[in-house]
């Protein structure tokens, strides 16, 4: 078990050694309008997994395809009524945006109902999804009609054979058609996630950059993260995002100013390009200082970090709508245990075997 590197100075200030910043810790036990942790980080963003089942077999995530049965052994995946209760409690505690993720969220036939339930929750301003895009052209309209505000689509290569080598599926064209359909339907918040891997798409940065010249979307290069199951693959394929950042700056891209609520992505824009580039670099030094998100697994466990040791059971507080205040108090109490950062740089991946367990 690793310990966070917090120093308490003589006058009671907490000095955050890892990030070189000073925070003033909240009083433990005090009730806040906003969920916040010991380091003053506020949590307005929830990533909610609705299943850990996936129909793809991405080589960095589920190379053998979905093997688990956590839904069955853990009392089933979250029901719609439980999802409603989660959204209501988080909204009351200051959360404004909920991302629906998985596994692959679209394997749930009630996904449009889930989107609608979250969207109709007073206080929730944005409901967004991360998906592998399976059957996207047929499905996106139902999601938009249900209230979906934003789409993150994983497209790890624009070359059909490399896409197939990574995901196990020959479906690249379907994803591209789905993107066009989302744009036709008026969706403006579109992001494409690309996990960078030396042996697969590492030489395809030019292709991606050319693509966003005429595509008004945000393309996010994500550094491959080590998880419990992928250590060898990670060692062979990890590329530092710093190399991509250096290249962008050399080629005239400018780094956008970050708003106070910005998540961990660094964003870049260029006058000659309609699209933007985002860089997600979980191995960079200050990555966790801007953490603004909490996670709930598909079986109703709170995860304070993507790489925490284990989830905290919430299901007993999700059964009735009148447990909202109790749930909020419980969440706030758990947050006092949130660590200052993950320890990925030390190769410590907590209880996370792969990201399909939690939704990234
Ligand atoms: N199935 C959906 C998808 O792939 O978009 C949602 C779940 S997936 C776990 C969420 C995001 O995590 C995807 O963009 C995926 O590429 C990314 N991801 C999965 N494993 C990763 C890893 N080891 N390192 C970095 N990103 C990873
Ligand atoms: Fe499935 Fe997403 Fe993992 Fe790929 S990254 S195997 S699509 S959960």
XYZ file of C-alpha atoms and ligand atoms in Angstrom:
395
model
C 0.000 0.000 0.000
C 1.461 3.349 -1.029
C 1.060 6.523 0.945
C 0.466 9.986 -0.422
C 3.236 12.476 0.062
C 1.462 15.066 2.178
C 3.400 17.168 4.613
C 1.629 18.987 7.391
C 3.567 22.111 8.219
C 3.757 23.579 11.708
C 0.999 26.134 11.104
C -1.385 23.446 9.853
C -1.039 24.180 6.136
C -0.902 21.157 3.921
C 1.951 21.230 1.479
C 1.501 19.107 -1.574
C 5.021 17.952 -2.255
C 4.358 16.090 -5.532
C 2.888 19.080 -7.302
C 4.737 21.866 -5.553
C 1.483 23.662 -4.709
C -0.028 24.616 -1.391
C -3.623 23.801 -0.596
C -5.699 24.694 2.433
C -7.563 21.574 3.497
C -11.300 21.800 4.171
C -12.530 21.156 7.717
C -13.298 17.475 7.971
C -17.000 16.994 8.656
C -18.038 20.382 7.244
C -20.868 20.292 4.682
C -19.963 21.844 1.326
C -22.148 22.930 -1.596
C -19.706 21.037 -3.768
C -18.039 17.675 -3.295
C -14.424 18.407 -2.502
C -11.437 16.571 -1.167
C -8.792 17.225 1.434
C -6.717 19.139 -1.121
C -9.499 21.513 -2.154
C -10.142 19.789 -5.477
C -13.826 20.092 -6.449
C -15.736 17.335 -8.215
C -18.276 18.583 -10.749
C -17.853 15.703 -13.147
C -18.934 12.082 -12.753
C -17.913 9.190 -14.988
C -20.635 6.605 -14.657
C -20.059 3.117 -16.003
C -23.249 1.296 -16.946
C -21.711 -2.064 -17.896
C -18.268 -3.647 -18.038
C -19.259 -5.832 -21.004
C -17.612 -4.968 -24.312
C -18.024 -6.257 -27.851
C -14.529 -5.125 -28.982
C -11.195 -6.639 -28.023
C -8.791 -3.694 -28.048
C -5.251 -4.960 -27.667
C -4.448 -2.503 -24.837
C -7.657 -3.153 -22.891
C -9.371 -6.536 -23.457
C -7.070 -8.406 -25.880
C -8.980 -11.672 -25.319
C -12.359 -9.927 -25.446
C -14.742 -9.640 -22.501
C -14.103 -12.427 -20.004
C -15.668 -11.198 -16.778
C -18.944 -11.603 -15.000
C -18.842 -8.776 -12.491
C -22.418 -7.795 -13.322
C -23.748 -11.195 -12.362
C -21.590 -11.730 -9.298
C -22.072 -8.159 -8.046
C -25.884 -8.139 -8.065
C -26.232 -7.023 -11.688
C -25.409 -3.769 -13.392
C -26.915 -0.537 -12.132
C -30.653 -0.331 -12.795
C -32.289 2.739 -14.271
C -33.802 3.692 -10.895
C -30.359 3.466 -9.257
C -28.848 5.579 -12.032
C -31.564 8.192 -11.439
C -30.740 8.267 -7.719
C -27.004 8.626 -8.411
C -27.588 11.499 -10.844
C -29.922 13.290 -8.419
C -27.501 13.035 -5.482
C -24.465 14.099 -7.485
C -26.408 16.998 -9.024
C -27.416 18.200 -5.573
C -23.757 17.965 -4.535
C -22.621 20.217 -7.395
C -21.983 17.793 -10.270
C -22.950 19.351 -13.590
C -21.672 16.842 -16.135
C -22.081 13.075 -16.292
C -20.248 10.867 -18.758
C -21.793 7.486 -19.500
C -19.126 4.903 -20.159
C -18.364 1.192 -19.892
C -17.205 -1.457 -21.035
C -19.170 -0.488 -24.060
C -22.253 1.459 -22.920
C -24.130 0.802 -26.158
C -24.438 -2.914 -25.360
C -27.218 -1.864 -22.975
C -30.524 -1.831 -24.822
C -31.892 0.760 -22.367
C -29.090 3.242 -23.124
C -31.502 5.887 -24.544
C -33.533 5.650 -21.304
C -30.340 6.053 -19.265
C -29.349 9.146 -21.258
C -32.833 10.622 -20.843
C -32.916 9.891 -17.101
C -29.571 11.609 -16.520
C -30.428 14.538 -18.770
C -33.753 15.127 -17.035
C -32.111 15.341 -13.613
C -32.392 18.931 -12.331
C -28.893 20.417 -12.080
C -27.246 18.166 -14.664
C -26.290 20.389 -17.580
C -24.449 17.915 -19.783
C -24.756 14.237 -20.469
C -22.036 12.826 -22.685
C -20.877 9.378 -23.702
C -17.667 7.524 -24.508
C -18.225 4.734 -27.017
C -16.442 2.436 -29.446
C -19.004 3.445 -32.091
C -20.486 0.009 -32.776
C -23.552 0.604 -35.023
C -23.174 4.340 -34.396
C -24.922 5.516 -37.605
C -28.132 3.720 -36.595
C -27.934 4.638 -32.922
C -26.744 8.211 -32.644
C -30.119 9.740 -33.510
C -31.826 7.883 -30.640
C -29.175 9.141 -28.239
C -29.454 12.718 -29.469
C -33.248 12.558 -29.177
C -32.819 11.292 -25.620
C -30.759 14.403 -24.771
C -27.135 13.495 -25.436
C -24.934 16.626 -25.425
C -21.552 15.245 -26.430
C -19.867 12.265 -28.028
C -16.370 10.865 -27.419
C -15.597 8.231 -29.998
C -12.569 5.965 -29.813
C -10.814 5.750 -33.195
C -7.282 4.508 -32.694
C -6.332 4.497 -36.381
C -7.609 5.942 -39.651
C -6.097 2.989 -41.491
C -8.715 0.188 -41.673
C -6.187 -2.645 -41.273
C -4.449 -1.029 -38.290
C -7.865 -0.243 -36.784
C -8.716 -3.923 -37.125
C -5.389 -5.026 -35.634
C -6.059 -2.836 -32.576
C -9.773 -3.454 -31.973
C -10.335 -6.869 -33.555
C -13.016 -5.355 -35.810
C -13.203 -4.239 -39.411
C -15.596 -1.380 -38.658
C -13.648 1.854 -39.191
C -15.969 3.094 -41.958
C -18.984 2.578 -39.697
C -17.414 4.852 -37.065
C -16.582 7.532 -39.623
C -20.158 7.397 -40.968
C -21.438 7.682 -37.401
C -19.323 10.795 -36.845
C -20.768 12.411 -39.981
C -24.270 11.509 -38.847
C -23.643 13.080 -35.415
C -22.502 16.292 -37.116
C -25.581 16.257 -39.407
C -27.760 15.991 -36.318
C -26.187 19.205 -35.035
C -23.952 17.722 -32.373
C -21.037 20.100 -31.864
C -19.249 18.577 -28.861
C -17.480 15.760 -30.681
C -14.156 14.350 -29.532
C -12.170 11.478 -30.941
C -9.969 9.489 -28.556
C -6.745 7.987 -29.890
C -4.584 5.835 -27.617
C -1.037 6.174 -28.942
C 0.941 2.938 -29.361
C 4.428 2.702 -30.771
C 3.891 -0.535 -32.728
C 0.461 0.368 -34.162
C -0.470 4.012 -34.741
C 2.785 5.604 -33.542
C 3.724 6.527 -37.124
C 0.262 7.872 -38.021
C 0.291 11.277 -36.352
C 0.560 13.011 -39.752
C -2.543 11.200 -40.938
C -4.498 12.311 -37.866
C -3.296 15.916 -38.138
C -4.270 16.077 -41.830
C -7.670 14.694 -40.926
C -8.483 17.474 -38.440
C -7.468 20.154 -40.920
C -11.041 20.032 -42.227
C -12.854 18.360 -39.327
C -14.198 20.658 -36.579
C -13.676 18.225 -33.737
C -11.197 17.699 -30.918
C -8.782 14.850 -31.485
C -7.297 13.649 -28.209
C -4.056 11.725 -28.152
C -4.079 9.647 -24.966
C -0.907 8.186 -23.538
C -1.190 4.441 -23.170
C -1.603 3.662 -19.468
C -0.299 0.620 -17.720
C -2.967 -1.521 -16.071
C -2.775 -4.757 -14.117
C -3.200 -6.884 -17.244
C -1.132 -5.086 -19.893
C 2.354 -4.580 -18.467
C 4.318 -6.160 -21.355
C 2.172 -4.459 -23.963
C 2.602 -1.157 -22.152
C 6.390 -1.534 -21.977
C 6.582 -2.219 -25.711
C 4.122 0.431 -26.881
C 4.068 3.426 -24.553
C 4.946 6.750 -26.225
C 5.350 9.907 -24.175
C 2.833 12.641 -24.974
C 5.632 15.170 -24.464
C 7.046 14.143 -27.856
C 3.740 14.981 -29.532
C 3.517 18.263 -27.610
C 7.006 19.290 -28.770
C 6.070 18.534 -32.350
C 2.803 20.514 -32.166
C 4.550 23.570 -30.726
C 7.297 23.298 -33.385
C 4.637 23.253 -36.104
C 2.839 26.393 -34.953
C 0.117 24.941 -32.720
C -0.682 27.125 -29.723
C -1.692 25.894 -26.330
C -5.157 27.038 -25.241
C -5.531 28.656 -21.837
C -7.110 26.281 -19.358
C -10.293 27.293 -17.608
C -10.566 26.777 -13.860
C -12.812 23.751 -14.409
C -10.737 22.189 -17.188
C -9.962 18.507 -16.855
C -6.519 17.011 -17.335
C -6.324 17.393 -21.162
C -4.017 20.054 -22.591
C -5.590 21.608 -25.709
C -3.935 23.086 -28.787
C -5.270 25.064 -31.748
C -3.840 26.217 -35.080
C -5.141 28.860 -37.506
C -4.881 26.435 -40.463
C -6.861 23.659 -38.797
C -10.587 23.426 -38.095
C -10.027 20.789 -35.443
C -8.217 21.014 -32.132
C -5.752 18.634 -30.547
C -5.983 17.462 -26.950
C -3.179 15.693 -25.112
C -3.904 13.461 -22.151
C -0.649 12.709 -20.389
C -1.321 10.824 -17.172
C 2.424 10.371 -16.574
C 3.107 14.107 -16.514
C 4.027 15.661 -13.202
C 0.959 17.775 -12.389
C -1.674 15.570 -13.987
C -3.664 14.905 -10.803
C -3.620 18.500 -9.511
C -6.558 19.363 -11.786
C -8.545 16.201 -11.053
C -12.246 17.141 -11.109
C -13.845 13.736 -11.559
C -15.201 10.807 -9.605
C -16.106 7.407 -10.969
C -18.833 4.889 -10.288
C -18.487 1.348 -11.566
C -21.270 -0.519 -13.327
C -22.003 -2.408 -10.110
C -22.347 0.724 -8.008
C -18.916 1.207 -6.445
C -17.361 4.637 -5.979
C -13.770 4.892 -7.233
C -11.852 7.898 -5.949
C -9.212 7.402 -8.656
C -8.916 5.358 -11.853
C -6.068 3.513 -10.141
C -7.420 3.143 -6.610
C -7.024 -0.159 -4.783
C -10.737 -0.889 -4.740
C -14.186 0.607 -5.070
C -16.391 1.716 -2.184
C -19.810 0.076 -2.074
C -22.687 2.508 -2.641
C -25.478 0.161 -3.596
C -27.128 0.155 -0.180
C -27.626 3.919 -0.624
C -29.010 3.771 -4.160
C -32.241 1.899 -3.621
C -34.526 4.782 -2.636
C -34.763 8.394 -3.774
C -35.147 9.567 -0.159
C -31.576 8.392 0.674
C -30.088 11.309 -1.268
C -28.782 13.325 1.697
C -27.310 10.215 3.272
C -25.581 9.348 -0.002
C -24.113 12.852 -0.353
C -22.793 12.815 3.216
C -21.258 9.393 2.592
C -19.599 10.567 -0.639
C -18.151 13.628 1.072
C -16.808 11.507 3.927
C -15.118 9.100 1.485
C -13.465 11.990 -0.329
C -11.293 12.709 2.667
C -9.409 9.540 1.688
C -8.720 10.596 -1.891
C -4.992 10.543 -2.478
C -3.054 13.449 -3.860
C -2.138 11.553 -7.020
C -1.942 8.146 -8.612
C 1.381 6.301 -8.650
C 1.449 5.152 -12.250
C 4.958 6.450 -12.726
C 6.049 3.869 -10.146
C 4.178 1.160 -12.079
C 1.471 1.016 -9.399
C -1.917 0.352 -11.035
C -4.037 -0.344 -7.932
C -6.887 -2.803 -8.454
C -7.404 -1.822 -12.105
C -6.768 -4.827 -14.345
C -8.022 -3.001 -17.459
C -9.986 0.182 -18.092
C -13.152 -1.656 -19.252
C -13.657 -2.333 -15.518
C -14.311 1.342 -14.912
C -14.683 3.192 -18.196
C -11.412 5.093 -18.367
N -15.737 1.180 -24.816
C -15.727 2.588 -24.856
C -14.588 3.109 -25.698
O -13.661 2.349 -25.960
O -14.644 4.268 -26.073
C -15.697 3.225 -23.484
C -14.816 2.592 -22.442
S -13.079 2.736 -22.745
C -12.408 1.900 -21.354
C -12.777 4.451 -22.441
C -11.529 5.015 -23.045
O -10.408 4.459 -22.393
C -11.365 4.725 -24.523
O -11.090 5.914 -25.234
C -10.162 3.804 -24.562
O -9.431 3.950 -25.742
C -9.395 4.254 -23.348
N -8.470 3.248 -22.809
C -8.716 1.969 -22.511
N -7.616 1.358 -22.018
C -6.627 2.284 -22.005
C -5.259 2.281 -21.603
N -4.684 1.205 -21.095
N -4.562 3.439 -21.715
C -5.149 4.565 -22.214
N -6.438 4.619 -22.599
C -7.173 3.502 -22.511
Fe -13.964 -2.230 -25.246
Fe -13.482 0.342 -24.986
Fe -11.841 -1.489 -23.840
Fe -11.890 -1.208 -26.487
S -11.239 0.333 -24.986
S -11.958 -3.167 -25.358
S -13.985 -0.727 -26.900
S -13.950 -1.099 -23.300
